[in-house]
Amino acid sequence: MSHIGRSTIPTPQNEPVRAYAPQSPERARIQAELDRQAGLELEVPLRINGQAVTTGKFEDMVMPHRHSHRLGRVHQATSENVTAAIAAAEAARPAWAALPFEERAAVFLRAATLLQERFRDRLNASTMLNQSKTVHQAEIDSACELVDFFTFNLHFLERIYAEQPRSTPGVWNRSEYRPLDGFVFAASPFNFTSIAANLCAAPAMCGNTVVWKPGPTAMLSAHYVMDLFEAAGLPPGVINMVPGDPATVGGQIMRDPKLGGVHFTGSTATFKLLWRQVAENLDHYACYPRVVGETGGKDFVVAHPSADAQALGIALLRGAFEYQGQKCSAASRAYIPSNLWPQVKAILEGGIAEMKVGDVRDFSNFMGAVIDARAYAKHSGAIEAAKKAVGQGVVEILGGQHDDREGWFIHPTVIVVDDPKYVTMREELFGPILTLYVYPEAEFEDTLELCDQTSPYGLTGAIFAEERSAVDLAVQKLRFAAGNFYVNDKPTGAVVGQQPFGGTRASGTNDKAGSMWNLLRWLSPRTIKENLAPPHAWTYPFLAADES
Ligand code: NAD
């Protein structure tokens, strides 16, 4: 804390979402920035100790919605680069950890302020072009959520620092919230620029230093995130970026004896691998690394026969298809009572027919492309398999078009099943594909049981009902089925400071990104007891002889 005086972090406010309506100044500005970035052939370097490092070994960055368009290329880290990045993080650690909180906080307050104006278009446009988000999806991610992560986390951290033990007469007890005794490895997914930046920023604001391996298909925004940190005054070596082959770069970092923590968001399979690597290397580490992972989901919507069918249908359309279903929280399985199905089906069919899919630079498109050829193959394969399974667990398919000639486009799709354990009711696809089971309306309670037991995940879920007793029953029965539970709302769109985010079961360690629970994982408290009047004799009163 401060050497003189006691300052406070400014009260955070959620960053307002800009509309980008026709004729608005923000629309004109982002379109100009999209043109600018699309016209560049950027070379993205590594960032080690505040320096741009090039290797001459490249991977391309493309637009998923126009995959022939190369946005640039990314230098790939070698083993020597990874060693240098770890060394830089370790060298920067003592001075960064010793800096008063106000000085560290100022860097992230400045990053938030820069992002509100100067960097807003840069980050939004790169997220649109390279990750194929519409302008609205980019705005709520790389602008609003990231500003909120910076400002709210500082406020939460201040509250943690204020938490102190009791003292008694003659004794002063203190808690000092040290950073970890080793660097943090941040490995980020492709789907949220804000998550990627926060995986680095949250440990860093606690006084840790970081080695960051971004997702290979989200490198354009990662590049501008590093520019933002540097423009905000982050000292060299505090966050080091090493793009490269995930297994090679990741494997080397995970073996390092100074690994203090792993901050991961991505798939369940990768997280399990990282956890196994921690276990394998336990004998080499200087301490037990903190392992935080937010992973996959098979997020559900359950409707009761009393539900508002219109609200339910809209929640399914938005919850399942926005950002092409590539949100860990996206609705990907639904349980609809037979009495509501005709009305809900009409809403879904209407939405699917109207939703335009295409280049995100055309603002009339509701959806862009899925992230890469591998995702396209997986989703188109699941749709074709479902078409073949009609009559064998699958009833019918709504939508189901796909086309990868220009971009990796998967159109919004609903697989209607009569086998509630059909493969896509259980396994995460991470695309715009909703699997839906129509249950006999009298079997609501059994359906809650079914929902709870069908998939290994426990991330997000929603209940739609007008009857309060049905809401209550769902809240009880689905207690462990979701870490973020919604009543009469879609299961996506958690806001920092309002709905702390994370799940359990196969969905992660539930450390709630954007809350003080997450920050606690990057702190290692030291308790300091000071005796203000230490005893001068070793004897206790009970030792004295009884008076005769
Ligand atoms: P991914 O697991 O493929 O990749 C995540 C990161 O791990 C990337 O940086 C990747 O390069 C890295 N990685 C891969 N193999 C590695 C290895 N062997 N060693 C070290 N690092 C390695 O995930 P993705 O496709 O980028 O993201 C999609 C997944 O993320 C989905 O499953 C989604 O549900 C999940 N997700 C979860 C949340 C959440 O909060 N729960 C949020 C966003 C995304």
XYZ file of C-alpha atoms and ligand atoms in Angstrom:
592
model
C 0.000 0.000 0.000
C 0.899 3.631 -0.089
C 3.893 4.908 1.810
C 2.091 8.113 2.778
C -1.648 8.612 2.823
C -4.465 6.191 2.158
C -5.956 6.430 -1.317
C -9.014 4.631 -2.691
C -9.744 3.067 -6.059
C -12.364 5.011 -8.048
C -15.800 3.351 -7.791
C -16.210 1.192 -10.911
C -19.181 1.509 -13.272
C -20.011 -0.976 -16.034
C -18.827 0.451 -19.333
C -21.845 1.556 -21.447
C -22.351 -0.469 -24.652
C -22.263 1.647 -27.818
C -25.026 0.981 -30.358
C -23.231 1.468 -33.724
C -26.564 2.518 -35.291
C -26.565 3.965 -38.821
C -25.190 7.518 -38.978
C -23.649 7.287 -35.481
C -20.081 8.606 -35.158
C -18.910 5.302 -33.645
C -20.158 3.397 -36.692
C -18.185 5.568 -39.091
C -15.067 5.265 -36.931
C -15.132 1.478 -36.610
C -15.745 1.060 -40.340
C -12.669 3.177 -41.083
C -10.619 1.095 -38.636
C -11.892 -2.157 -40.192
C -10.732 -0.935 -43.599
C -7.377 0.093 -42.174
C -6.673 -3.224 -40.449
C -7.966 -5.283 -43.394
C -5.484 -3.441 -45.609
C -2.466 -4.145 -43.427
C -0.311 -7.233 -43.648
C 0.793 -7.076 -40.053
C 3.779 -8.957 -38.657
C 3.062 -9.828 -35.043
C 6.188 -10.215 -32.917
C 6.657 -11.909 -29.556
C 6.905 -9.500 -26.594
C 9.656 -10.299 -24.162
C 10.841 -7.853 -21.519
C 9.113 -4.990 -23.304
C 10.872 -5.793 -26.594
C 9.346 -6.923 -29.882
C 11.102 -10.202 -30.772
C 11.005 -11.783 -34.228
C 11.904 -15.362 -35.142
C 11.212 -15.672 -38.869
C 9.065 -18.752 -38.261
C 5.477 -17.767 -39.092
C 1.828 -18.752 -38.817
C -0.814 -16.859 -40.824
C -3.685 -14.812 -39.399
C -6.833 -14.864 -41.564
C -10.429 -13.674 -41.543
C -12.623 -16.694 -40.726
C -15.449 -15.171 -42.824
C -13.129 -14.740 -45.813
C -10.356 -17.228 -45.250
C -8.415 -16.296 -48.363
C -7.771 -12.853 -46.819
C -4.559 -12.857 -44.837
C -4.453 -10.260 -42.076
C -0.805 -10.858 -41.427
C 1.528 -13.397 -39.879
C 2.694 -14.214 -36.403
C 6.252 -14.962 -35.336
C 6.378 -18.302 -33.522
C 8.364 -18.711 -30.315
C 11.340 -21.047 -30.103
C 12.468 -22.821 -26.967
C 15.095 -20.051 -26.399
C 12.341 -17.428 -26.594
C 10.294 -19.251 -23.973
C 13.350 -19.451 -21.707
C 13.909 -15.709 -22.196
C 10.248 -14.893 -21.467
C 10.346 -16.857 -18.194
C 13.632 -15.177 -17.251
C 12.133 -11.748 -17.998
C 9.080 -12.495 -15.856
C 11.290 -13.696 -13.002
C 13.597 -10.676 -13.256
C 10.688 -8.211 -13.258
C 8.950 -9.863 -10.295
C 10.702 -8.338 -7.254
C 10.373 -4.695 -8.355
C 6.797 -5.120 -9.609
C 5.725 -6.925 -6.426
C 7.358 -4.243 -4.274
C 5.635 -1.365 -6.069
C 2.874 0.264 -3.963
C -0.593 -0.926 -4.985
C -1.502 2.584 -6.186
C 1.260 2.459 -8.782
C 0.205 -0.936 -10.090
C -3.453 0.112 -10.018
C -2.716 3.274 -11.991
C -1.404 1.173 -14.896
C -4.697 -0.714 -15.187
C -6.855 2.367 -14.584
C -4.946 3.983 -17.410
C -5.431 0.877 -19.589
C -9.192 1.103 -18.942
C -9.231 4.796 -19.842
C -7.186 4.278 -23.011
C -9.504 1.438 -24.014
C -12.599 3.600 -23.546
C -11.476 5.859 -26.405
C -8.100 5.568 -28.112
C -7.865 1.771 -28.238
C -11.573 0.951 -28.487
C -11.803 0.768 -32.281
C -8.438 -0.941 -32.591
C -9.410 -3.781 -30.263
C -12.975 -4.087 -31.547
C -11.926 -4.141 -35.213
C -9.214 -6.748 -34.623
C -11.692 -8.925 -32.709
C -14.190 -8.590 -35.556
C -11.741 -9.342 -38.356
C -9.701 -12.178 -36.854
C -12.271 -13.767 -34.509
C -15.315 -13.057 -36.729
C -17.440 -11.185 -34.193
C -20.182 -8.770 -35.213
C -19.664 -5.196 -34.070
C -22.033 -5.718 -31.118
C -20.316 -8.942 -30.020
C -16.900 -7.266 -30.273
C -18.101 -4.197 -28.366
C -19.443 -6.195 -25.391
C -16.228 -8.238 -25.311
C -13.060 -6.341 -26.192
C -14.326 -2.912 -25.127
C -16.915 -3.190 -22.351
C -16.004 -6.427 -20.584
C -12.312 -5.646 -20.671
C -12.767 -2.140 -19.227
C -14.921 -3.757 -16.515
C -12.326 -6.450 -15.766
C -9.689 -3.765 -15.182
C -11.768 -1.406 -13.069
C -13.802 -3.913 -11.019
C -10.847 -6.164 -10.264
C -8.885 -3.238 -8.843
C -11.856 -2.414 -6.633
C -12.109 -6.071 -5.462
C -8.391 -6.202 -4.811
C -8.630 -3.125 -2.640
C -11.338 -4.887 -0.598
C -9.132 -7.935 -0.150
C -6.216 -5.809 1.031
C -8.512 -4.191 3.603
C -9.383 -7.594 5.123
C -7.256 -7.795 8.279
C -7.139 -10.081 11.332
C -8.099 -9.036 14.877
C -5.497 -7.627 17.192
C -5.467 -7.911 20.987
C -3.990 -5.615 23.639
C -0.218 -5.620 23.250
C -0.321 -7.447 19.906
C -0.717 -6.100 16.374
C -1.722 -8.697 13.731
C -1.498 -7.955 10.052
C -2.186 -9.773 6.791
C 0.096 -8.957 3.926
C -1.305 -10.098 0.564
C 1.832 -11.165 -1.261
C 1.803 -12.209 -4.905
C 2.745 -15.829 -5.647
C 6.309 -17.016 -5.251
C 6.777 -17.728 -8.969
C 5.513 -16.523 -12.359
C 2.000 -17.155 -13.702
C 1.364 -18.975 -16.981
C -1.694 -17.511 -18.769
C -3.115 -19.633 -21.617
C -6.106 -18.035 -23.305
C -8.886 -19.211 -25.661
C -9.756 -17.701 -29.038
C -13.276 -16.644 -28.236
C -12.962 -13.636 -25.883
C -10.393 -10.853 -26.167
C -11.428 -9.666 -22.695
C -10.810 -13.084 -21.146
C -7.395 -13.318 -22.797
C -6.326 -9.911 -21.465
C -7.796 -10.596 -18.031
C -5.985 -13.929 -17.685
C -2.821 -11.783 -17.686
C -4.088 -8.630 -15.980
C -5.769 -10.196 -12.934
C -2.585 -11.883 -11.631
C -0.469 -8.882 -12.688
C -2.468 -6.329 -10.707
C -1.900 -8.549 -7.645
C 1.863 -8.084 -8.158
C 2.608 -11.226 -10.188
C 4.474 -11.412 -13.465
C 3.130 -13.408 -16.395
C 4.114 -15.472 -19.410
C 1.175 -15.444 -21.830
C 0.456 -17.868 -24.636
C -2.568 -16.533 -26.554
C -4.880 -18.680 -28.687
C -3.344 -19.074 -32.169
C -6.546 -17.942 -33.917
C -6.919 -14.719 -31.894
C -3.491 -13.185 -32.437
C -4.505 -9.861 -33.979
C -6.361 -8.719 -30.858
C -3.601 -10.219 -28.657
C -1.116 -7.962 -30.448
C -3.193 -4.843 -29.706
C -3.771 -5.949 -26.097
C 0.017 -5.916 -25.631
C 0.134 -2.439 -27.236
C -2.533 -1.325 -24.756
C -0.604 -2.654 -21.745
C 2.551 -0.930 -22.938
C 0.777 2.375 -23.673
C -0.657 2.230 -20.142
C 2.855 2.097 -18.705
C 3.209 -1.569 -17.753
C 6.898 -2.080 -16.953
C 8.953 -4.414 -19.197
C 8.831 -8.086 -18.230
C 5.563 -7.959 -16.251
C 3.530 -9.555 -19.075
C 5.456 -11.412 -21.781
C 3.707 -12.815 -24.848
C 4.943 -16.001 -26.533
C 2.751 -17.207 -29.406
C 3.736 -20.582 -30.757
C 2.982 -24.263 -30.942
C 0.725 -24.893 -27.929
C 2.152 -28.239 -26.876
C 5.814 -27.186 -27.231
C 5.514 -23.729 -25.675
C 3.049 -24.934 -23.030
C 5.067 -28.042 -22.186
C 8.235 -26.034 -21.596
C 6.498 -23.479 -19.381
C 4.738 -26.175 -17.353
C 8.073 -27.879 -16.553
C 9.705 -24.726 -15.198
C 10.538 -24.964 -11.464
C 9.469 -21.344 -10.885
C 5.912 -21.884 -12.128
C 3.715 -20.258 -9.483
C 0.295 -20.544 -11.095
C -1.678 -21.477 -14.191
C -4.476 -19.154 -15.324
C -6.329 -21.000 -18.044
C -9.511 -20.634 -20.036
C -10.213 -23.055 -22.861
C -11.361 -26.584 -23.478
C -11.769 -29.238 -20.809
C -9.347 -31.577 -22.603
C -6.521 -28.999 -22.581
C -7.136 -28.119 -18.947
C -6.981 -31.777 -17.899
C -3.680 -32.064 -19.739
C -2.266 -29.020 -17.913
C -3.439 -30.363 -14.549
C -1.723 -33.714 -15.310
C 1.477 -31.842 -16.207
C 1.366 -30.036 -12.866
C 1.045 -33.391 -11.132
C 3.914 -34.903 -13.151
C 6.227 -31.993 -12.335
C 5.346 -31.612 -8.647
C 8.768 -32.725 -7.460
C 10.504 -30.007 -9.518
C 8.437 -27.010 -8.461
C 9.547 -24.564 -5.782
C 5.914 -24.366 -4.553
C 2.516 -25.870 -5.325
C 1.284 -23.947 -8.385
C -2.198 -22.444 -8.154
C -4.293 -23.979 -10.923
C -7.306 -22.024 -12.148
C -9.211 -23.221 -15.196
C -12.527 -22.177 -16.715
C -13.407 -24.731 -19.365
C -16.173 -26.162 -21.550
C -19.916 -26.341 -21.129
C -23.082 -28.047 -22.342
C -25.317 -25.237 -21.244
C -29.037 -25.863 -20.928
C -32.405 -24.176 -21.077
C -35.254 -26.015 -19.351
C -38.782 -24.730 -19.840
C -41.760 -25.470 -17.606
C -45.255 -25.795 -19.184
C -46.103 -22.387 -17.636
C -43.225 -20.596 -19.451
C -43.682 -17.513 -21.658
C -43.127 -19.161 -25.051
C -42.156 -15.945 -26.834
C -39.473 -15.030 -24.265
C -38.247 -18.623 -24.347
C -37.944 -18.732 -28.146
C -36.016 -15.449 -28.266
C -33.683 -16.586 -25.472
C -32.935 -19.761 -27.452
C -32.198 -17.830 -30.646
C -29.900 -15.329 -28.978
C -28.420 -17.732 -26.434
C -27.579 -20.430 -28.986
C -26.556 -18.456 -32.067
C -24.915 -15.173 -31.089
C -21.199 -15.323 -31.905
C -21.961 -18.565 -33.744
C -22.498 -20.410 -30.454
C -18.799 -19.997 -29.652
C -19.378 -18.827 -26.104
C -18.660 -21.211 -23.271
C -22.079 -20.160 -21.931
C -24.023 -20.648 -25.207
C -27.311 -22.536 -24.941
C -26.569 -25.863 -26.594
C -29.313 -28.141 -25.253
C -32.950 -27.382 -24.494
C -35.808 -29.234 -22.811
C -39.168 -27.959 -24.083
C -42.576 -29.156 -22.789
C -44.880 -30.626 -25.419
C -47.590 -27.959 -24.857
C -45.216 -25.122 -25.854
C -43.392 -26.834 -28.697
C -45.574 -25.712 -31.662
C -45.206 -22.046 -30.672
C -41.484 -22.312 -29.847
C -40.799 -24.193 -33.076
C -42.426 -21.427 -35.127
C -40.245 -18.808 -33.401
C -37.085 -20.839 -34.002
C -37.935 -21.454 -37.651
C -38.677 -17.754 -38.153
C -35.417 -16.679 -36.541
C -33.298 -19.228 -38.401
C -34.810 -18.166 -41.734
C -34.148 -14.480 -41.044
C -30.724 -14.497 -39.374
C -28.129 -13.462 -41.927
C -24.746 -15.165 -41.829
C -21.695 -13.650 -43.531
C -18.849 -11.139 -43.442
C -18.989 -9.208 -40.148
C -18.030 -5.996 -41.969
C -21.547 -6.061 -43.427
C -23.507 -4.864 -40.380
C -26.720 -6.542 -41.514
C -25.219 -9.941 -40.652
C -26.258 -11.395 -37.285
C -23.553 -14.074 -37.410
C -20.038 -14.450 -38.819
C -18.031 -17.616 -39.438
C -16.750 -20.251 -37.011
C -13.138 -19.816 -36.042
C -11.229 -22.198 -38.358
C -11.346 -25.150 -40.726
C -11.155 -27.630 -37.847
C -14.223 -26.119 -36.141
C -16.036 -26.078 -39.489
C -15.294 -29.766 -40.081
C -16.483 -30.663 -36.587
C -19.775 -28.751 -36.829
C -20.638 -29.678 -40.404
C -19.800 -33.285 -39.483
C -22.183 -33.195 -36.503
C -24.962 -31.749 -38.689
C -24.477 -34.375 -41.400
C -24.375 -37.154 -38.789
C -27.631 -35.835 -37.308
C -29.252 -35.818 -40.752
C -28.307 -39.483 -41.104
C -29.677 -40.223 -37.606
C -33.228 -39.059 -38.402
C -35.438 -41.892 -37.165
C -32.672 -43.122 -34.849
C -32.755 -40.632 -32.026
C -33.111 -37.538 -34.203
C -36.577 -36.315 -35.201
C -35.767 -33.445 -37.547
C -33.300 -30.661 -38.239
C -34.162 -26.976 -38.485
C -31.639 -25.018 -40.540
C -28.560 -27.181 -41.049
C -26.877 -25.355 -43.948
C -23.122 -24.970 -44.107
C -20.704 -23.690 -46.710
C -16.956 -23.148 -46.464
C -16.134 -21.792 -49.896
C -15.590 -18.193 -48.799
C -15.699 -18.388 -45.035
C -16.252 -21.147 -42.505
C -20.005 -20.597 -42.326
C -22.269 -22.807 -40.266
C -25.853 -21.540 -40.333
C -28.012 -21.634 -37.206
C -29.199 -25.176 -36.630
C -31.557 -26.953 -34.252
C -31.333 -30.727 -33.947
C -34.654 -31.977 -32.535
C -34.167 -35.319 -30.790
C -36.388 -37.923 -29.166
C -33.356 -39.581 -27.560
C -32.518 -37.174 -24.705
C -29.049 -38.726 -24.477
C -28.237 -38.230 -28.163
C -24.530 -37.392 -28.539
C -25.053 -33.659 -29.100
C -27.169 -33.473 -25.912
C -24.080 -34.627 -24.001
C -20.937 -33.340 -25.719
C -19.809 -29.755 -26.290
C -19.682 -28.722 -29.966
C -18.950 -25.000 -29.562
C -20.833 -23.921 -32.668
C -24.276 -22.584 -33.659
C -26.027 -25.903 -33.065
C -28.773 -26.285 -30.465
C -30.012 -29.774 -29.636
C -33.589 -29.804 -28.375
C -35.672 -32.465 -26.650
C -39.451 -32.141 -26.424
C -40.612 -33.770 -23.195
C -44.149 -34.825 -22.207
C -45.480 -31.773 -20.374
C -46.474 -33.796 -17.271
C -42.833 -34.882 -16.734
C -41.215 -31.645 -15.614
C -39.598 -33.009 -12.459
C -38.164 -36.079 -14.239
C -36.839 -33.738 -16.928
C -34.927 -31.713 -14.332
C -33.323 -34.968 -13.189
C -32.491 -35.829 -16.797
C -30.943 -32.409 -17.390
C -28.795 -32.710 -14.267
C -27.483 -36.155 -15.205
C -27.021 -35.968 -18.998
C -23.742 -34.109 -19.419
C -20.485 -33.960 -17.421
C -20.434 -30.123 -17.440
C -21.747 -27.595 -14.927
C -21.287 -24.121 -16.415
C -24.504 -22.218 -17.239
C -28.192 -23.049 -17.395
C -31.612 -21.435 -17.400
C -35.153 -22.175 -16.243
C -38.136 -20.571 -17.962
C -41.358 -20.689 -15.923
C -44.108 -18.390 -14.753
C -45.086 -20.640 -11.818
C -42.881 -19.818 -8.825
C -42.986 -23.386 -7.476
C -41.497 -24.599 -10.762
C -38.702 -22.011 -10.536
C -38.018 -23.092 -6.971
C -37.928 -26.785 -7.896
C -35.469 -26.097 -10.720
C -33.259 -23.968 -8.473
C -33.103 -26.877 -5.995
C -32.734 -29.792 -8.420
C -30.171 -28.100 -10.657
C -28.024 -26.695 -7.832
C -24.845 -28.380 -9.092
C -25.699 -28.402 -12.797
C -24.593 -24.781 -13.356
C -22.290 -22.244 -11.717
C -24.273 -19.449 -13.412
C -28.024 -20.021 -13.286
C -30.637 -17.840 -14.991
C -34.357 -17.478 -14.378
C -36.363 -16.409 -17.434
C -33.209 -15.278 -19.220
C -30.752 -16.693 -21.734
C -27.713 -18.384 -20.157
C -25.162 -16.073 -21.839
C -24.023 -12.490 -21.264
C -22.651 -12.463 -17.700
C -21.532 -8.948 -16.729
C -18.472 -8.257 -14.556
C -19.500 -7.073 -11.093
C -23.041 -8.374 -11.616
C -22.866 -12.110 -12.383
C -19.435 -13.487 -11.333
C -18.698 -16.200 -13.887
C -17.578 -19.826 -13.714
C -18.719 -23.421 -13.417
C -17.938 -26.710 -11.724
C -17.910 -30.416 -12.665
C -16.022 -30.695 -15.999
C -16.447 -26.929 -16.552
C -13.641 -25.762 -14.329
C -12.452 -24.768 -10.897
C -15.235 -22.148 -10.514
C -12.955 -19.350 -9.380
C -15.364 -16.777 -10.804
C -13.598 -14.490 -13.266
C -14.065 -10.794 -12.520
C -14.638 -11.285 -8.793
C -12.546 -11.261 -5.663
C -12.674 -15.073 -5.540
C -10.492 -15.187 -8.647
C -8.041 -12.595 -7.318
C -7.570 -14.558 -4.111
C -5.938 -17.290 -6.187
C -3.122 -14.919 -7.229
C -2.320 -13.885 -3.668
C -0.448 -15.736 -0.975
C -1.149 -14.071 2.362
C 1.588 -13.659 4.951
C 0.511 -13.224 8.549
C 2.616 -10.877 10.614
C 2.243 -10.866 14.385
C 4.037 -8.128 16.241
C 4.315 -8.318 20.009
C 4.262 -4.759 21.290
C 5.319 -5.797 24.808
C 7.289 -9.065 24.639
C 7.639 -10.940 27.977
C 10.878 -10.626 29.902
C 10.546 -13.874 31.889
C 9.988 -17.467 30.832
C 7.925 -18.455 33.843
C 4.109 -18.535 34.034
C 2.060 -17.633 37.123
C 0.843 -21.217 37.596
C 4.402 -22.316 38.344
C 4.525 -20.298 41.545
C 4.261 -22.276 44.778
C 0.901 -22.353 46.624
C 0.807 -20.118 49.641
C 0.726 -22.212 52.796
P -8.261 -24.720 -26.367
O -8.290 -25.615 -25.183
O -8.068 -25.334 -27.699
O -7.120 -23.623 -26.202
C -7.001 -22.794 -25.073
C -5.558 -22.348 -24.943
O -4.768 -23.456 -24.533
C -4.961 -21.839 -26.249
O -4.071 -20.773 -25.976
C -4.221 -23.051 -26.747
O -3.210 -22.750 -27.671
C -3.671 -23.582 -25.429
N -3.214 -24.972 -25.495
C -3.673 -25.961 -26.270
N -2.957 -27.083 -26.053
C -2.029 -26.783 -25.112
C -0.998 -27.500 -24.477
N -0.760 -28.774 -24.761
N -0.246 -26.863 -23.549
C -0.467 -25.574 -23.258
N -1.423 -24.833 -23.842
C -2.196 -25.429 -24.758
O -9.638 -23.864 -26.337
P -10.194 -22.874 -27.451
O -10.699 -23.655 -28.618
O -9.270 -21.751 -27.705
O -11.450 -22.267 -26.673
C -12.705 -22.873 -26.684
C -12.985 -23.590 -25.389
O -12.861 -22.654 -24.311
C -14.381 -24.136 -25.288
O -14.325 -25.430 -24.746
C -15.078 -23.170 -24.336
O -16.169 -23.751 -23.639
C -13.960 -22.780 -23.434
N -14.198 -21.506 -22.774
C -14.557 -21.518 -21.465
C -14.821 -20.337 -20.805
C -15.239 -20.333 -19.362
O -15.224 -19.270 -18.742
N -15.609 -21.461 -18.792
C -14.695 -19.128 -21.483
C -14.299 -19.149 -22.820
C -14.047 -20.344 -23.451
